[in-house]
Short mmCIF file of C-alpha atoms in Angstrom, two decimals:
data_model
loop_
_atom_site.label_atom_id
_atom_site.label_comp_id
_atom_site.label_asym_id
_atom_site.label_seq_id
_atom_site.Cartn_x
_atom_site.Cartn_y
_atom_site.Cartn_z
CA UNK A 1 3.43 -13.17 0.05
CA UNK A 2 4.32 -10.18 2.21
CA UNK A 3 8.01 -10.97 2.26
CA UNK A 4 9.46 -11.44 5.72
CA UNK A 5 6.62 -9.24 6.92
CA UNK A 6 4.80 -11.87 4.99
CA UNK A 7 1.65 -13.81 4.45
CA UNK A 8 2.08 -15.14 7.94
CA UNK A 9 4.11 -12.63 9.90
CA UNK A 10 1.63 -9.87 10.64
CA UNK A 11 1.57 -9.62 14.45
CA UNK A 12 -1.89 -10.46 15.67
CA UNK A 13 -2.64 -7.47 17.86
CA UNK A 14 -1.44 -4.01 16.93
CA UNK A 15 0.31 -4.35 13.59
CA UNK A 16 -2.79 -3.64 11.51
CA UNK A 17 -5.61 -1.31 12.38
CA UNK A 18 -8.57 -0.18 10.25
CA UNK A 19 -8.39 3.28 8.79
CA UNK A 20 -11.40 5.52 8.35
CA UNK A 21 -12.22 9.21 8.22
CA UNK A 22 -12.43 9.39 12.01
CA UNK A 23 -9.34 7.43 13.03
CA UNK A 24 -5.98 6.80 11.43
CA UNK A 25 -3.50 4.41 12.99
CA UNK A 26 -0.24 3.39 11.37
CA UNK A 27 0.79 -0.21 10.98
CA UNK A 28 4.07 -1.50 12.25
CA UNK A 29 6.86 -0.97 9.76
CA UNK A 30 8.69 -4.12 10.77
CA UNK A 31 8.45 -7.88 10.86
CA UNK A 32 8.75 -9.97 13.98
CA UNK A 33 8.25 -13.64 13.00
CA UNK A 34 9.75 -15.93 10.36
CA UNK A 35 7.89 -16.64 7.11
CA UNK A 36 6.92 -20.23 7.76
CA UNK A 37 4.84 -19.54 10.87
CA UNK A 38 1.18 -18.87 10.15
CA UNK A 39 -0.31 -16.45 12.64
CA UNK A 40 -4.07 -16.11 12.90
CA UNK A 41 -5.17 -12.51 12.55
CA UNK A 42 -6.79 -11.27 15.75
CA UNK A 43 -10.26 -9.79 15.27
CA UNK A 44 -10.58 -8.46 18.81
CA UNK A 45 -9.86 -4.87 17.77
CA UNK A 46 -11.34 -5.00 14.25
CA UNK A 47 -14.94 -4.27 13.33
CA UNK A 48 -16.48 -7.00 11.18
CA UNK A 49 -15.89 -6.71 7.41
CA UNK A 50 -18.76 -5.63 5.13
CA UNK A 51 -21.33 -8.33 4.41
CA UNK A 52 -19.95 -9.07 0.94
CA UNK A 53 -16.58 -7.42 1.35
CA UNK A 54 -15.56 -7.68 -2.30
CA UNK A 55 -12.58 -5.58 -3.34
CA UNK A 56 -10.73 -5.56 -6.67
CA UNK A 57 -7.03 -4.95 -7.17
CA UNK A 58 -4.93 -4.55 -10.29
CA UNK A 59 -1.15 -4.63 -10.29
CA UNK A 60 1.94 -6.65 -9.56
CA UNK A 61 2.04 -10.30 -8.48
CA UNK A 62 5.42 -11.99 -8.44
CA UNK A 63 7.83 -14.33 -6.71
CA UNK A 64 10.34 -12.93 -4.22
CA UNK A 65 13.74 -14.52 -3.62
CA UNK A 66 14.70 -13.13 -0.21
CA UNK A 67 18.40 -13.51 0.54
CA UNK A 68 19.30 -12.45 4.08
CA UNK A 69 22.92 -11.35 4.58
CA UNK A 70 24.90 -10.16 7.57
CA UNK A 71 25.79 -6.94 5.77
CA UNK A 72 25.24 -5.59 2.25
CA UNK A 73 28.05 -6.68 -0.11
CA UNK A 74 30.63 -4.30 -1.49
CA UNK A 75 31.33 -4.25 -5.26
CA UNK A 76 32.91 -7.50 -6.45
CA UNK A 77 32.36 -9.16 -3.05
CA UNK A 78 31.42 -12.82 -2.63
CA UNK A 79 29.32 -13.44 0.46
CA UNK A 80 26.96 -16.09 1.81
CA UNK A 81 23.35 -15.79 2.83
CA UNK A 82 22.32 -16.32 6.43
CA UNK A 83 18.86 -17.35 5.23
CA UNK A 84 17.02 -17.78 1.92
CA UNK A 85 13.27 -17.81 1.33
CA UNK A 86 11.22 -18.06 -1.86
CA UNK A 87 7.67 -16.74 -1.67
CA UNK A 88 5.02 -14.64 -3.36
CA UNK A 89 5.38 -10.88 -3.66
CA UNK A 90 4.29 -7.86 -5.68
CA UNK A 91 2.55 -4.78 -4.31
CA UNK A 92 -0.99 -5.65 -5.36
CA UNK A 93 -0.57 -9.31 -4.44
CA UNK A 94 0.73 -8.43 -0.99
CA UNK A 95 -1.94 -5.82 -0.27
CA UNK A 96 -4.79 -8.09 -1.35
CA UNK A 97 -3.39 -10.97 0.68
CA UNK A 98 -3.51 -8.72 3.72
CA UNK A 99 -7.09 -7.72 2.84
CA UNK A 100 -8.05 -11.39 2.59
CA UNK A 101 -6.55 -12.10 6.00
CA UNK A 102 -8.61 -9.29 7.44
CA UNK A 103 -11.79 -10.93 6.17
CA UNK A 104 -12.40 -9.25 2.81
CA UNK A 105 -12.93 -11.08 -0.48
CA UNK A 106 -10.30 -9.68 -2.85
CA UNK A 107 -10.15 -10.29 -6.59
CA UNK A 108 -6.80 -9.81 -8.32
CA UNK A 109 -6.30 -8.72 -11.92
CA UNK A 110 -2.73 -9.36 -13.03
CA UNK A 111 -0.67 -11.55 -15.36
CA UNK A 112 1.74 -14.41 -14.81
CA UNK A 113 3.17 -17.19 -16.97
CA UNK A 114 2.50 -20.91 -16.89
CA UNK A 115 5.84 -21.65 -15.27
CA UNK A 116 6.94 -22.98 -11.90
CA UNK A 117 6.97 -19.51 -10.37
CA UNK A 118 3.53 -18.70 -11.75
CA UNK A 119 2.04 -21.88 -10.34
CA UNK A 120 3.56 -21.11 -6.95
CA UNK A 121 2.00 -17.64 -7.06
CA UNK A 122 -1.42 -19.13 -7.78
CA UNK A 123 -1.10 -21.68 -4.98
CA UNK A 124 -0.28 -19.00 -2.39
CA UNK A 125 -3.19 -16.80 -3.45
CA UNK A 126 -5.64 -19.69 -3.29
CA UNK A 127 -4.35 -20.68 0.17
CA UNK A 128 -5.01 -17.18 1.48
CA UNK A 129 -8.42 -16.67 -0.09
CA UNK A 130 -7.52 -14.30 -2.93
CA UNK A 131 -9.78 -14.84 -5.96
CA UNK A 132 -7.57 -15.68 -8.96
CA UNK A 133 -10.41 -16.02 -11.49
CA UNK A 134 -9.25 -12.86 -13.27
CA UNK A 135 -5.54 -13.62 -13.25
CA UNK A 136 -4.26 -13.97 -16.81
CA UNK A 137 -1.90 -16.92 -17.36
CA UNK A 138 0.35 -16.80 -20.43
CA UNK A 139 1.33 -20.11 -22.01
CA UNK A 140 4.80 -18.76 -22.75
CA UNK A 141 7.20 -16.25 -21.23
CA UNK A 142 8.11 -15.78 -17.57
CA UNK A 143 6.33 -14.71 -14.42
CA UNK A 144 7.59 -11.56 -12.65
CA UNK A 145 10.21 -12.13 -9.96
CA UNK A 146 12.32 -10.05 -7.59
CA UNK A 147 15.63 -10.61 -5.86
CA UNK A 148 15.46 -9.08 -2.39
CA UNK A 149 18.67 -8.59 -0.41
CA UNK A 150 17.83 -8.29 3.29
CA UNK A 151 20.61 -6.53 5.22
CA UNK A 152 20.60 -7.57 8.89
CA UNK A 153 23.03 -4.81 9.83
CA UNK A 154 20.91 -1.88 8.59
CA UNK A 155 17.54 -3.69 8.74
CA UNK A 156 16.83 -2.67 5.15
CA UNK A 157 16.03 -4.47 1.92
CA UNK A 158 17.18 -3.87 -1.66
CA UNK A 159 14.94 -5.09 -4.50
CA UNK A 160 16.05 -6.08 -8.00
CA UNK A 161 12.96 -6.73 -10.14
CA UNK A 162 12.51 -8.60 -13.41
CA UNK A 163 9.20 -7.85 -15.11
CA UNK A 164 6.92 -10.54 -16.42
CA UNK A 165 6.91 -11.31 -20.13
CA UNK A 166 4.81 -10.86 -22.17
CA UNK A 167 3.40 -7.81 -20.34
CA UNK A 168 -0.31 -7.45 -19.67
CA UNK A 169 -2.30 -5.39 -22.17
CA UNK A 170 -5.98 -4.33 -22.08
CA UNK A 171 -6.97 -7.01 -24.63
CA UNK A 172 -5.92 -9.67 -22.10
CA UNK A 173 -9.04 -8.81 -20.08
CA UNK A 174 -12.31 -9.29 -21.92
CA UNK A 175 -15.18 -6.89 -21.42
CA UNK A 176 -17.17 -9.70 -19.83
CA UNK A 177 -14.42 -10.48 -17.32
CA UNK A 178 -13.92 -6.79 -16.54
CA UNK A 179 -17.58 -6.33 -15.65
CA UNK A 180 -17.60 -9.59 -13.70
CA UNK A 181 -14.52 -8.56 -11.69
CA UNK A 182 -16.08 -5.23 -10.70
CA UNK A 183 -19.50 -6.68 -9.91
CA UNK A 184 -20.32 -5.98 -6.27
CA UNK A 185 -16.93 -4.42 -5.52
CA UNK A 186 -16.75 -1.88 -2.69
CA UNK A 187 -13.38 -0.47 -3.74
CA UNK A 188 -10.89 -0.78 -6.61
CA UNK A 189 -7.17 -0.65 -5.81
CA UNK A 190 -4.27 0.00 -8.19
CA UNK A 191 -0.55 -0.17 -7.42
CA UNK A 192 0.45 1.88 -10.49
CA UNK A 193 1.70 -1.05 -12.57
CA UNK A 194 0.13 -2.41 -15.77
CA UNK A 195 -0.85 1.20 -16.64
CA UNK A 196 -2.86 0.61 -19.84
CA UNK A 197 -4.95 -2.19 -18.35
CA UNK A 198 -5.28 -0.36 -15.02
CA UNK A 199 -6.68 2.74 -16.74
CA UNK A 200 -9.37 0.73 -18.54
CA UNK A 201 -10.41 -0.90 -15.26
CA UNK A 202 -10.31 2.40 -13.35
CA UNK A 203 -12.45 4.16 -15.94
CA UNK A 204 -15.08 1.44 -15.67
CA UNK A 205 -14.90 1.53 -11.87
CA UNK A 206 -15.41 5.30 -11.90
CA UNK A 207 -18.36 4.87 -14.27
CA UNK A 208 -19.90 2.47 -11.77
CA UNK A 209 -19.13 4.86 -8.85
CA UNK A 210 -16.77 2.34 -7.23
CA UNK A 211 -14.27 4.23 -5.03
CA UNK A 212 -10.69 4.08 -6.33
CA UNK A 213 -7.56 3.82 -4.19
CA UNK A 214 -4.14 4.42 -5.78
CA UNK A 215 -0.73 3.44 -4.42
CA UNK A 216 1.76 6.06 -5.67
CA UNK A 217 5.11 4.57 -4.78
CA UNK A 218 6.95 6.68 -7.35
CA UNK A 219 6.37 8.41 -10.68
CA UNK A 220 5.31 5.85 -13.26
CA UNK A 221 4.10 5.82 -16.83
CA UNK A 222 0.34 6.41 -16.91
CA UNK A 223 0.08 7.22 -13.19
CA UNK A 224 -1.20 10.76 -13.73
CA UNK A 225 -4.20 9.44 -15.68
CA UNK A 226 -5.04 7.08 -12.81
CA UNK A 227 -4.67 9.83 -10.21
CA UNK A 228 -7.34 11.91 -11.94
CA UNK A 229 -9.83 9.13 -11.20
CA UNK A 230 -8.74 8.44 -7.61
CA UNK A 231 -10.82 8.91 -4.47
CA UNK A 232 -8.04 7.90 -2.07
CA UNK A 233 -4.26 8.09 -2.43
CA UNK A 234 -1.44 6.43 -0.49
CA UNK A 235 2.10 7.40 -1.37
CA UNK A 236 5.69 6.88 -0.34
CA UNK A 237 7.61 9.52 1.57
CA UNK A 238 9.42 10.76 -1.54
CA UNK A 239 6.47 10.87 -3.95
CA UNK A 240 4.54 14.01 -2.84
CA UNK A 241 7.47 16.42 -3.19
CA UNK A 242 8.71 14.72 -6.38
CA UNK A 243 5.27 14.92 -8.01
CA UNK A 244 4.33 18.44 -6.90
CA UNK A 245 7.79 20.06 -6.53
CA UNK A 246 6.50 21.63 -3.30
CA UNK A 247 9.13 22.72 -0.74
CA UNK A 248 7.89 20.54 2.14
CA UNK A 249 5.95 17.34 2.68
CA UNK A 250 2.88 19.00 4.29
CA UNK A 251 2.67 21.63 1.55
CA UNK A 252 2.98 18.87 -1.05
CA UNK A 253 -0.07 17.14 0.44
CA UNK A 254 -2.03 20.38 0.15
CA UNK A 255 -0.88 20.68 -3.46
CA UNK A 256 -2.02 17.14 -4.24
CA UNK A 257 -5.54 17.77 -2.96
CA UNK A 258 -5.74 21.05 -4.87
CA UNK A 259 -4.56 19.43 -8.10
CA UNK A 260 -6.77 16.35 -7.69
CA UNK A 261 -10.21 17.62 -6.60
CA UNK A 262 -11.75 14.12 -6.46
CA UNK A 263 -9.36 12.89 -3.75
CA UNK A 264 -10.93 12.56 -0.29
CA UNK A 265 -7.67 11.90 1.55
CA UNK A 266 -4.00 11.39 0.87
CA UNK A 267 -1.72 9.36 3.16
CA UNK A 268 2.06 9.40 3.08
CA UNK A 269 3.88 6.53 4.79
CA UNK A 270 7.04 7.32 6.76
CA UNK A 271 8.39 3.91 7.76
CA UNK A 272 9.26 3.75 11.45
CA UNK A 273 7.98 7.32 11.86
CA UNK A 274 4.42 6.28 11.01
CA UNK A 275 2.33 8.25 8.55
CA UNK A 276 0.61 11.55 7.82
CA UNK A 277 -2.87 11.92 6.37
CA UNK A 278 -4.56 15.00 4.97
CA UNK A 279 -8.33 14.67 4.68
CA UNK A 280 -10.43 17.06 2.63
CA UNK A 281 -13.47 18.63 4.30
CA UNK A 282 -16.48 19.84 2.32
CA UNK A 283 -18.03 21.56 5.34
CA UNK A 284 -16.22 24.87 5.65
CA UNK A 285 -17.36 27.46 8.15
CA UNK A 286 -17.07 31.10 7.10
CA UNK A 287 -15.26 31.80 10.36
CA UNK A 288 -12.69 29.01 9.97
CA UNK A 289 -9.22 30.33 10.78
CA UNK A 290 -6.38 29.67 8.34
CA UNK A 291 -3.19 28.03 9.62
CA UNK A 292 0.04 27.19 7.83
CA UNK A 293 0.13 23.44 7.24
CA UNK A 294 3.83 23.14 8.15
CA UNK A 295 3.21 24.91 11.45
CA UNK A 296 0.23 22.64 12.12
CA UNK A 297 2.27 19.49 11.58
CA UNK A 298 4.94 20.66 14.00
CA UNK A 299 2.19 21.37 16.53
CA UNK A 300 0.86 17.82 16.19
CA UNK A 301 4.35 16.39 16.63
CA UNK A 302 4.67 18.28 19.91
CA UNK A 303 1.51 16.55 21.15
CA UNK A 304 2.83 13.05 20.52
CA UNK A 305 3.68 10.90 23.52
CA UNK A 306 7.15 9.51 22.85
CA UNK A 307 6.86 6.86 25.56
CA UNK A 308 4.04 5.00 23.81
CA UNK A 309 5.12 1.79 22.02
CA UNK A 310 1.72 1.09 20.44
CA UNK A 311 0.42 2.92 17.36
CA UNK A 312 -1.32 6.20 18.19
CA UNK A 313 -3.08 8.88 16.21
CA UNK A 314 -3.70 12.57 16.78
CA UNK A 315 -5.47 15.00 14.49
CA UNK A 316 -6.24 18.66 14.09
CA UNK A 317 -9.73 20.04 13.97
CA UNK A 318 -11.23 20.95 10.61
CA UNK A 319 -9.57 24.18 9.56
CA UNK A 320 -8.32 26.12 6.56
CA UNK A 321 -4.85 24.84 5.75
CA UNK A 322 -2.50 27.11 3.87
CA UNK A 323 0.67 26.31 1.95
CA UNK A 324 2.77 29.32 0.95
CA UNK A 325 2.82 29.84 -2.80
CA UNK A 326 0.47 26.89 -3.36
CA UNK A 327 -2.98 27.69 -1.96
CA UNK A 328 -5.43 26.78 0.78
CA UNK A 329 -8.08 24.17 1.40
CA UNK A 330 -10.33 23.10 4.24
CA UNK A 331 -9.45 19.84 5.94
CA UNK A 332 -7.91 17.92 8.82
CA UNK A 333 -4.34 16.77 9.31
CA UNK A 334 -3.64 13.43 11.01
CA UNK A 335 -0.37 12.18 12.45
CA UNK A 336 -0.08 8.42 13.08
CA UNK A 337 2.80 6.60 14.76
CA UNK A 338 4.16 3.13 14.02
CA UNK A 339 4.46 0.38 16.59
CA UNK A 340 7.91 0.41 18.16
CA UNK A 341 9.59 -2.96 17.66
CA UNK A 342 12.61 -3.88 19.83
CA UNK A 343 15.73 -4.16 17.64
CA UNK A 344 16.27 -7.74 18.81
CA UNK A 345 12.89 -8.74 17.30
CA UNK A 346 13.17 -6.83 14.05
CA UNK A 347 13.81 -8.81 10.86
CA UNK A 348 13.23 -6.43 7.94
CA UNK A 349 10.61 -4.19 6.34
CA UNK A 350 9.75 -6.26 3.27
CA UNK A 351 6.02 -5.94 2.58
CA UNK A 352 5.26 -3.58 5.47
CA UNK A 353 3.97 -0.82 3.18
CA UNK A 354 1.79 -3.28 1.30
CA UNK A 355 0.33 -4.57 4.59
CA UNK A 356 -0.47 -0.97 5.52
CA UNK A 357 -2.30 -0.53 2.21
CA UNK A 358 -4.20 -3.75 2.83
CA UNK A 359 -5.41 -2.29 6.12
CA UNK A 360 -6.45 0.95 4.41
CA UNK A 361 -8.39 -1.09 1.82
CA UNK A 362 -10.14 -2.81 4.72
CA UNK A 363 -11.04 0.48 6.39
CA UNK A 364 -12.01 2.22 3.16
CA UNK A 365 -14.29 -0.65 2.11
CA UNK A 366 -16.43 0.17 5.15
CA UNK A 367 -16.88 3.89 4.37
#
């Protein structure tokens, strides 16, 4: 379900750490074990999940066809795979699978078809403890699927997605099922897909004061409406500058928090370079000194210990953060590193970002 990072490939010690307002640790951005090995998640470094631990997610659930190749093909090439795997995928499906493995009780709202791929998706979710009671199954059409080309030379993956048909619409989810899905939930997560249905669910979650976490991978139809309701935001490296048109990544994070006053923190994932988090503070001292956010980030980078192979986190104190031409706010900046994986052990990065989000869901459900 998490690609080659996978339902079963999350390393059992340092790859996933809880995230909360006091500590931010990046997950590994790589995979180290093949898909068909099931590794028990270690709980030695994790606090116990909440008593009920119910979380709700809405978004993509699909089948991934992962074709590993020695090197990415040139136009009109004919090459052979070195390995081929067929398994569950989709951002929301992956993230909630991770949350289930960490001990939460996730409920997924999505849509598939009653075809071979759809039945395989259901079987994987059930095996990993993801509640599929609210998964809509169409009698006709096709389930979503993605071709993933895994390049061993560059350690990258290229995804070619085919959407499910017919698409999910709000009428697919009855009012009764919507309320039942949100009952007892500690957090609602959205991956930005199924925008019309997601907005209906998010509005009801906000009405019930259920915290909302959004995954902003890229600009999507309807995403801005979801962002207005969000409490927490996780985004790709390219999204902040693309969405805000700010000149730098740190200033873009400041811009996001200024534009979206309900957001408590925004995290941007940086692959092998870890992640950055900007957390809003509501306790501002009148004597708090202002510092340029770009300068502050460079200062944190200087404090990093390059020799460490395990994930680490450093943060600033609460201060007034300024972004030239954008504005200021009071908050803390965090810099997290990713676990360093030896090149000989690295497979690919499929599903790593979704596993990170699953860990953030785990940590946020305890706030």
